[in-house]
């Protein structure tokens, strides 16, 4: 068990170090040697967990998909709102998630498949929208696949703008605003009226999550 715990900790350290280097230098300019120096790990330890720099970058990109088991809500649309607000909060506070999104949005370096997080988020949102439609929460005209792509794309654009304007300091506010304007075209009025779309909701939700895998040093304080 102790050996397994050390292996998990080593993997976490390598991921966090890689995230820092990718965030600072970009995927193309980052080197394995610099990542190893930041992690304080050996080349053997890195290649035990990740076969290549590309596989390491994919591991970093997967970080944004790890939201833990958020509380089940009365409506699927509230769960959809919660997913977006939690990601916004984590983008502000977790270097690993920032690097994950940065890699997905980075231009160039065509050898790295940046579609993984986009496809995964679209699929996740589409599933929630399908379930919401089955439960009678959405307007009759809503196409879950189209709405999922719209929401994922809008989030990406909003977070990029917030990054440029103020280093994402207002991201939760901007995502709340996005949802307040977009959801009236998706949700039935009775459902819309009970949705909680507040800037502080993500922090409250994350306080209840016990299985979110955040590397040591991977969350920043205000």
Short mmCIF file of N, CA and C in Angstrom, two decimals, residues 65-174:
data_model
loop_
_atom_site.label_atom_id
_atom_site.label_comp_id
_atom_site.label_asym_id
_atom_site.label_seq_id
_atom_site.Cartn_x
_atom_site.Cartn_y
_atom_site.Cartn_z
N UNK A 65 -11.62 17.41 -16.68
CA UNK A 65 -12.79 16.55 -16.74
C UNK A 65 -13.09 15.90 -15.39
N UNK A 66 -12.18 16.04 -14.44
CA UNK A 66 -12.32 15.38 -13.14
C UNK A 66 -13.04 16.32 -12.17
N UNK A 67 -14.34 16.19 -12.09
CA UNK A 67 -15.11 17.09 -11.22
C UNK A 67 -15.59 16.39 -9.96
N UNK A 68 -15.24 15.13 -9.78
CA UNK A 68 -15.70 14.41 -8.60
C UNK A 68 -17.20 14.14 -8.67
N UNK A 69 -17.73 13.65 -7.59
CA UNK A 69 -19.16 13.34 -7.53
C UNK A 69 -19.92 14.52 -6.94
N UNK A 70 -20.35 15.41 -7.80
CA UNK A 70 -21.12 16.55 -7.33
C UNK A 70 -22.49 16.06 -6.86
N UNK A 71 -23.09 16.76 -5.91
CA UNK A 71 -24.39 16.33 -5.39
C UNK A 71 -25.46 16.23 -6.48
N UNK A 72 -26.27 15.18 -6.42
CA UNK A 72 -27.40 15.03 -7.33
C UNK A 72 -28.43 16.12 -7.03
N UNK A 73 -28.99 16.70 -8.10
CA UNK A 73 -29.96 17.78 -7.94
C UNK A 73 -31.35 17.33 -8.40
N UNK A 74 -32.34 18.12 -8.08
CA UNK A 74 -33.71 17.79 -8.48
C UNK A 74 -33.90 17.85 -9.98
N UNK A 75 -33.15 18.73 -10.64
CA UNK A 75 -33.26 18.83 -12.10
C UNK A 75 -31.90 18.58 -12.74
N UNK A 76 -31.93 18.04 -13.94
CA UNK A 76 -30.70 17.81 -14.69
C UNK A 76 -30.10 19.14 -15.16
N UNK A 77 -30.93 20.14 -15.37
CA UNK A 77 -30.40 21.43 -15.79
C UNK A 77 -29.60 22.08 -14.65
N UNK A 78 -30.00 21.85 -13.41
CA UNK A 78 -29.19 22.36 -12.30
C UNK A 78 -27.84 21.66 -12.27
N UNK A 79 -27.83 20.37 -12.57
CA UNK A 79 -26.56 19.65 -12.62
C UNK A 79 -25.68 20.18 -13.75
N UNK A 80 -26.29 20.54 -14.87
CA UNK A 80 -25.55 21.13 -15.98
C UNK A 80 -24.96 22.47 -15.55
N UNK A 81 -25.75 23.30 -14.90
CA UNK A 81 -25.26 24.59 -14.39
C UNK A 81 -24.09 24.36 -13.45
N UNK A 82 -24.23 23.40 -12.56
CA UNK A 82 -23.19 23.13 -11.57
C UNK A 82 -21.88 22.72 -12.23
N UNK A 83 -21.95 21.92 -13.29
CA UNK A 83 -20.75 21.50 -13.99
C UNK A 83 -19.99 22.71 -14.52
N UNK A 84 -20.71 23.64 -15.13
CA UNK A 84 -20.07 24.82 -15.70
C UNK A 84 -19.47 25.73 -14.64
N UNK A 85 -20.20 25.95 -13.55
CA UNK A 85 -19.72 26.84 -12.50
C UNK A 85 -18.52 26.24 -11.77
N UNK A 86 -18.54 24.93 -11.57
CA UNK A 86 -17.41 24.27 -10.92
C UNK A 86 -16.16 24.36 -11.79
N UNK A 87 -16.29 24.14 -13.09
CA UNK A 87 -15.14 24.26 -13.97
C UNK A 87 -14.60 25.69 -13.94
N UNK A 88 -15.47 26.68 -13.95
CA UNK A 88 -15.03 28.07 -13.88
C UNK A 88 -14.24 28.33 -12.59
N UNK A 89 -14.75 27.81 -11.48
CA UNK A 89 -14.06 28.00 -10.20
C UNK A 89 -12.70 27.32 -10.21
N UNK A 90 -12.65 26.10 -10.71
CA UNK A 90 -11.38 25.37 -10.74
C UNK A 90 -10.36 26.03 -11.66
N UNK A 91 -10.85 26.63 -12.75
CA UNK A 91 -9.94 27.35 -13.64
C UNK A 91 -9.24 28.49 -12.92
N UNK A 92 -9.94 29.12 -12.01
CA UNK A 92 -9.36 30.23 -11.25
C UNK A 92 -8.39 29.77 -10.18
N UNK A 93 -8.62 28.60 -9.61
CA UNK A 93 -7.90 28.21 -8.40
C UNK A 93 -6.92 27.06 -8.57
N UNK A 94 -6.97 26.32 -9.66
CA UNK A 94 -6.12 25.13 -9.80
C UNK A 94 -5.20 25.24 -11.01
N UNK A 95 -3.90 25.34 -10.78
CA UNK A 95 -2.95 25.44 -11.89
C UNK A 95 -3.06 24.28 -12.88
N UNK A 96 -3.34 23.08 -12.37
CA UNK A 96 -3.45 21.92 -13.25
C UNK A 96 -4.60 22.08 -14.22
N UNK A 97 -5.73 22.60 -13.75
CA UNK A 97 -6.88 22.80 -14.64
C UNK A 97 -6.62 23.95 -15.60
N UNK A 98 -5.95 25.01 -15.14
CA UNK A 98 -5.59 26.11 -16.04
C UNK A 98 -4.73 25.62 -17.18
N UNK A 99 -3.73 24.81 -16.83
CA UNK A 99 -2.84 24.28 -17.87
C UNK A 99 -3.60 23.36 -18.81
N UNK A 100 -4.54 22.59 -18.26
CA UNK A 100 -5.36 21.70 -19.07
C UNK A 100 -6.12 22.47 -20.14
N UNK A 101 -6.79 23.53 -19.72
CA UNK A 101 -7.54 24.35 -20.67
C UNK A 101 -6.60 25.09 -21.61
N UNK A 102 -5.48 25.55 -21.09
CA UNK A 102 -4.51 26.24 -21.94
C UNK A 102 -4.00 25.35 -23.06
N UNK A 103 -3.71 24.09 -22.75
CA UNK A 103 -3.26 23.15 -23.77
C UNK A 103 -4.33 22.92 -24.83
N UNK A 104 -5.58 22.79 -24.39
CA UNK A 104 -6.67 22.54 -25.33
C UNK A 104 -6.89 23.72 -26.27
N UNK A 105 -6.61 24.94 -25.78
CA UNK A 105 -6.85 26.14 -26.58
C UNK A 105 -5.62 26.60 -27.36
N UNK A 106 -4.46 26.03 -27.04
CA UNK A 106 -3.20 26.48 -27.65
C UNK A 106 -3.18 26.20 -29.15
N UNK A 107 -2.66 27.14 -29.90
CA UNK A 107 -2.54 26.98 -31.35
C UNK A 107 -1.17 26.36 -31.67
N UNK A 108 -1.11 25.61 -32.76
CA UNK A 108 0.14 25.00 -33.17
C UNK A 108 0.34 23.64 -32.52
N UNK A 109 1.49 23.04 -32.82
CA UNK A 109 1.79 21.72 -32.23
C UNK A 109 0.76 20.69 -32.63
N UNK A 110 0.57 20.51 -33.92
CA UNK A 110 -0.51 19.68 -34.44
C UNK A 110 -0.43 18.23 -34.05
N UNK A 111 0.73 17.79 -33.51
CA UNK A 111 0.84 16.37 -33.13
C UNK A 111 0.03 16.04 -31.89
N UNK A 112 -0.39 17.06 -31.14
CA UNK A 112 -1.17 16.84 -29.92
C UNK A 112 -2.66 16.95 -30.23
N UNK A 113 -3.40 15.89 -29.91
CA UNK A 113 -4.84 15.89 -30.14
C UNK A 113 -5.54 16.70 -29.06
N UNK A 114 -5.95 17.92 -29.41
CA UNK A 114 -6.59 18.80 -28.44
C UNK A 114 -8.11 18.65 -28.42
N UNK A 115 -8.63 17.71 -29.19
CA UNK A 115 -10.07 17.55 -29.24
C UNK A 115 -10.66 16.80 -28.06
N UNK A 116 -9.82 16.06 -27.32
CA UNK A 116 -10.31 15.21 -26.23
C UNK A 116 -11.21 15.95 -25.24
N UNK A 117 -10.75 17.05 -24.62
CA UNK A 117 -11.62 17.70 -23.63
C UNK A 117 -12.88 18.28 -24.24
N UNK A 118 -12.78 18.81 -25.47
CA UNK A 118 -13.97 19.36 -26.12
C UNK A 118 -15.02 18.27 -26.37
N UNK A 119 -14.58 17.16 -26.95
CA UNK A 119 -15.50 16.06 -27.22
C UNK A 119 -16.11 15.53 -25.92
N UNK A 120 -15.28 15.43 -24.88
CA UNK A 120 -15.77 14.89 -23.61
C UNK A 120 -16.79 15.82 -22.97
N UNK A 121 -16.51 17.14 -22.97
CA UNK A 121 -17.46 18.08 -22.38
C UNK A 121 -18.76 18.14 -23.17
N UNK A 122 -18.67 18.13 -24.50
CA UNK A 122 -19.88 18.15 -25.32
C UNK A 122 -20.73 16.92 -25.03
N UNK A 123 -20.08 15.74 -24.95
CA UNK A 123 -20.81 14.51 -24.67
C UNK A 123 -21.46 14.56 -23.29
N UNK A 124 -20.74 15.09 -22.30
CA UNK A 124 -21.27 15.19 -20.95
C UNK A 124 -22.49 16.11 -20.91
N UNK A 125 -22.39 17.27 -21.56
CA UNK A 125 -23.51 18.21 -21.58
C UNK A 125 -24.69 17.64 -22.36
N UNK A 126 -24.40 16.97 -23.47
CA UNK A 126 -25.48 16.38 -24.27
C UNK A 126 -26.25 15.34 -23.46
N UNK A 127 -25.53 14.51 -22.70
CA UNK A 127 -26.20 13.51 -21.86
C UNK A 127 -27.13 14.17 -20.86
N UNK A 128 -26.65 15.24 -20.21
CA UNK A 128 -27.48 15.94 -19.23
C UNK A 128 -28.70 16.57 -19.90
N UNK A 129 -28.52 17.10 -21.10
CA UNK A 129 -29.64 17.73 -21.81
C UNK A 129 -30.65 16.69 -22.29
N UNK A 130 -30.17 15.53 -22.71
CA UNK A 130 -31.09 14.45 -23.10
C UNK A 130 -31.93 14.03 -21.89
N UNK A 131 -31.27 13.85 -20.75
CA UNK A 131 -31.98 13.46 -19.54
C UNK A 131 -32.95 14.57 -19.11
N UNK A 132 -32.54 15.82 -19.26
CA UNK A 132 -33.42 16.93 -18.92
C UNK A 132 -34.65 16.95 -19.82
N UNK A 133 -34.45 16.64 -21.10
CA UNK A 133 -35.58 16.61 -22.03
C UNK A 133 -36.53 15.46 -21.67
N UNK A 134 -35.97 14.32 -21.30
CA UNK A 134 -36.80 13.18 -20.91
C UNK A 134 -37.62 13.48 -19.66
N UNK A 135 -37.09 14.35 -18.80
CA UNK A 135 -37.78 14.72 -17.58
C UNK A 135 -38.67 15.94 -17.75
N UNK A 136 -38.79 16.43 -18.98
CA UNK A 136 -39.68 17.56 -19.24
C UNK A 136 -39.17 18.89 -18.73
N UNK A 137 -37.86 19.08 -18.73
CA UNK A 137 -37.27 20.32 -18.22
C UNK A 137 -36.98 21.34 -19.31
N UNK A 138 -36.92 20.90 -20.56
CA UNK A 138 -36.49 21.82 -21.62
C UNK A 138 -37.63 22.08 -22.60
N UNK A 139 -37.47 23.15 -23.35
CA UNK A 139 -38.46 23.54 -24.35
C UNK A 139 -38.51 22.51 -25.48
N UNK A 140 -39.67 22.35 -26.13
CA UNK A 140 -39.82 21.29 -27.14
C UNK A 140 -38.85 21.38 -28.30
N UNK A 141 -38.44 22.59 -28.68
CA UNK A 141 -37.59 22.74 -29.87
C UNK A 141 -36.12 22.41 -29.63
N UNK A 142 -35.74 22.21 -28.38
CA UNK A 142 -34.32 22.07 -28.04
C UNK A 142 -33.74 20.77 -28.58
N UNK A 143 -32.63 20.90 -29.31
CA UNK A 143 -31.87 19.75 -29.79
C UNK A 143 -30.67 19.58 -28.85
N UNK A 144 -30.63 18.51 -28.04
CA UNK A 144 -29.56 18.37 -27.05
C UNK A 144 -28.16 18.43 -27.63
N UNK A 145 -27.95 17.83 -28.80
CA UNK A 145 -26.61 17.83 -29.39
C UNK A 145 -26.18 19.24 -29.77
N UNK A 146 -27.09 20.00 -30.38
CA UNK A 146 -26.77 21.37 -30.78
C UNK A 146 -26.57 22.26 -29.56
N UNK A 147 -27.43 22.11 -28.57
CA UNK A 147 -27.33 22.94 -27.37
C UNK A 147 -26.03 22.65 -26.62
N UNK A 148 -25.61 21.39 -26.59
CA UNK A 148 -24.37 21.02 -25.91
C UNK A 148 -23.17 21.67 -26.59
N UNK A 149 -23.14 21.66 -27.92
CA UNK A 149 -22.05 22.28 -28.64
C UNK A 149 -22.03 23.79 -28.43
N UNK A 150 -23.22 24.41 -28.41
CA UNK A 150 -23.32 25.84 -28.17
C UNK A 150 -22.77 26.20 -26.80
N UNK A 151 -23.17 25.47 -25.77
CA UNK A 151 -22.73 25.77 -24.41
C UNK A 151 -21.23 25.57 -24.25
N UNK A 152 -20.70 24.48 -24.81
CA UNK A 152 -19.27 24.21 -24.69
C UNK A 152 -18.45 25.28 -25.41
N UNK A 153 -18.91 25.66 -26.59
CA UNK A 153 -18.20 26.69 -27.35
C UNK A 153 -18.28 28.05 -26.68
N UNK A 154 -19.45 28.39 -26.14
CA UNK A 154 -19.62 29.67 -25.46
C UNK A 154 -18.74 29.74 -24.22
N UNK A 155 -18.67 28.66 -23.46
CA UNK A 155 -17.81 28.62 -22.28
C UNK A 155 -16.36 28.86 -22.68
N UNK A 156 -15.90 28.19 -23.73
CA UNK A 156 -14.52 28.34 -24.18
C UNK A 156 -14.21 29.79 -24.54
N UNK A 157 -15.13 30.41 -25.25
CA UNK A 157 -14.92 31.80 -25.64
C UNK A 157 -14.92 32.75 -24.46
N UNK A 158 -15.85 32.56 -23.55
CA UNK A 158 -15.95 33.43 -22.38
C UNK A 158 -14.71 33.31 -21.50
N UNK A 159 -14.25 32.08 -21.28
CA UNK A 159 -13.08 31.92 -20.42
C UNK A 159 -11.84 32.51 -21.08
N UNK A 160 -11.74 32.41 -22.40
CA UNK A 160 -10.59 32.99 -23.11
C UNK A 160 -10.61 34.52 -22.99
N UNK A 161 -11.78 35.12 -23.14
CA UNK A 161 -11.90 36.57 -23.00
C UNK A 161 -11.56 37.01 -21.58
N UNK A 162 -12.07 36.27 -20.59
CA UNK A 162 -11.79 36.60 -19.20
C UNK A 162 -10.30 36.47 -18.90
N UNK A 163 -9.65 35.50 -19.49
CA UNK A 163 -8.20 35.31 -19.32
C UNK A 163 -7.45 36.53 -19.83
N UNK A 164 -7.83 37.03 -21.01
CA UNK A 164 -7.14 38.17 -21.60
C UNK A 164 -7.40 39.45 -20.82
N UNK A 165 -8.65 39.65 -20.41
CA UNK A 165 -9.03 40.92 -19.79
C UNK A 165 -8.58 41.05 -18.33
N UNK A 166 -8.65 39.94 -17.58
CA UNK A 166 -8.36 40.08 -16.14
C UNK A 166 -7.81 38.80 -15.51
N UNK A 167 -7.16 37.96 -16.31
CA UNK A 167 -6.59 36.70 -15.80
C UNK A 167 -7.65 35.85 -15.09
N UNK A 168 -8.85 35.86 -15.64
CA UNK A 168 -9.99 35.05 -15.19
C UNK A 168 -10.50 35.41 -13.78
N UNK A 169 -10.17 36.58 -13.28
CA UNK A 169 -10.61 36.95 -11.94
C UNK A 169 -12.13 37.07 -11.85
N UNK A 170 -12.79 37.33 -12.98
CA UNK A 170 -14.25 37.48 -12.97
C UNK A 170 -14.95 36.32 -13.66
N UNK A 171 -14.27 35.17 -13.78
CA UNK A 171 -14.81 34.09 -14.61
C UNK A 171 -16.14 33.55 -14.11
N UNK A 172 -16.26 33.32 -12.81
CA UNK A 172 -17.54 32.80 -12.29
C UNK A 172 -18.68 33.77 -12.58
N UNK A 173 -18.40 35.06 -12.46
CA UNK A 173 -19.41 36.07 -12.77
C UNK A 173 -19.80 36.00 -14.24
N UNK A 174 -18.83 35.87 -15.12
CA UNK A 174 -19.11 35.83 -16.56
C UNK A 174 -19.86 34.56 -16.96
#
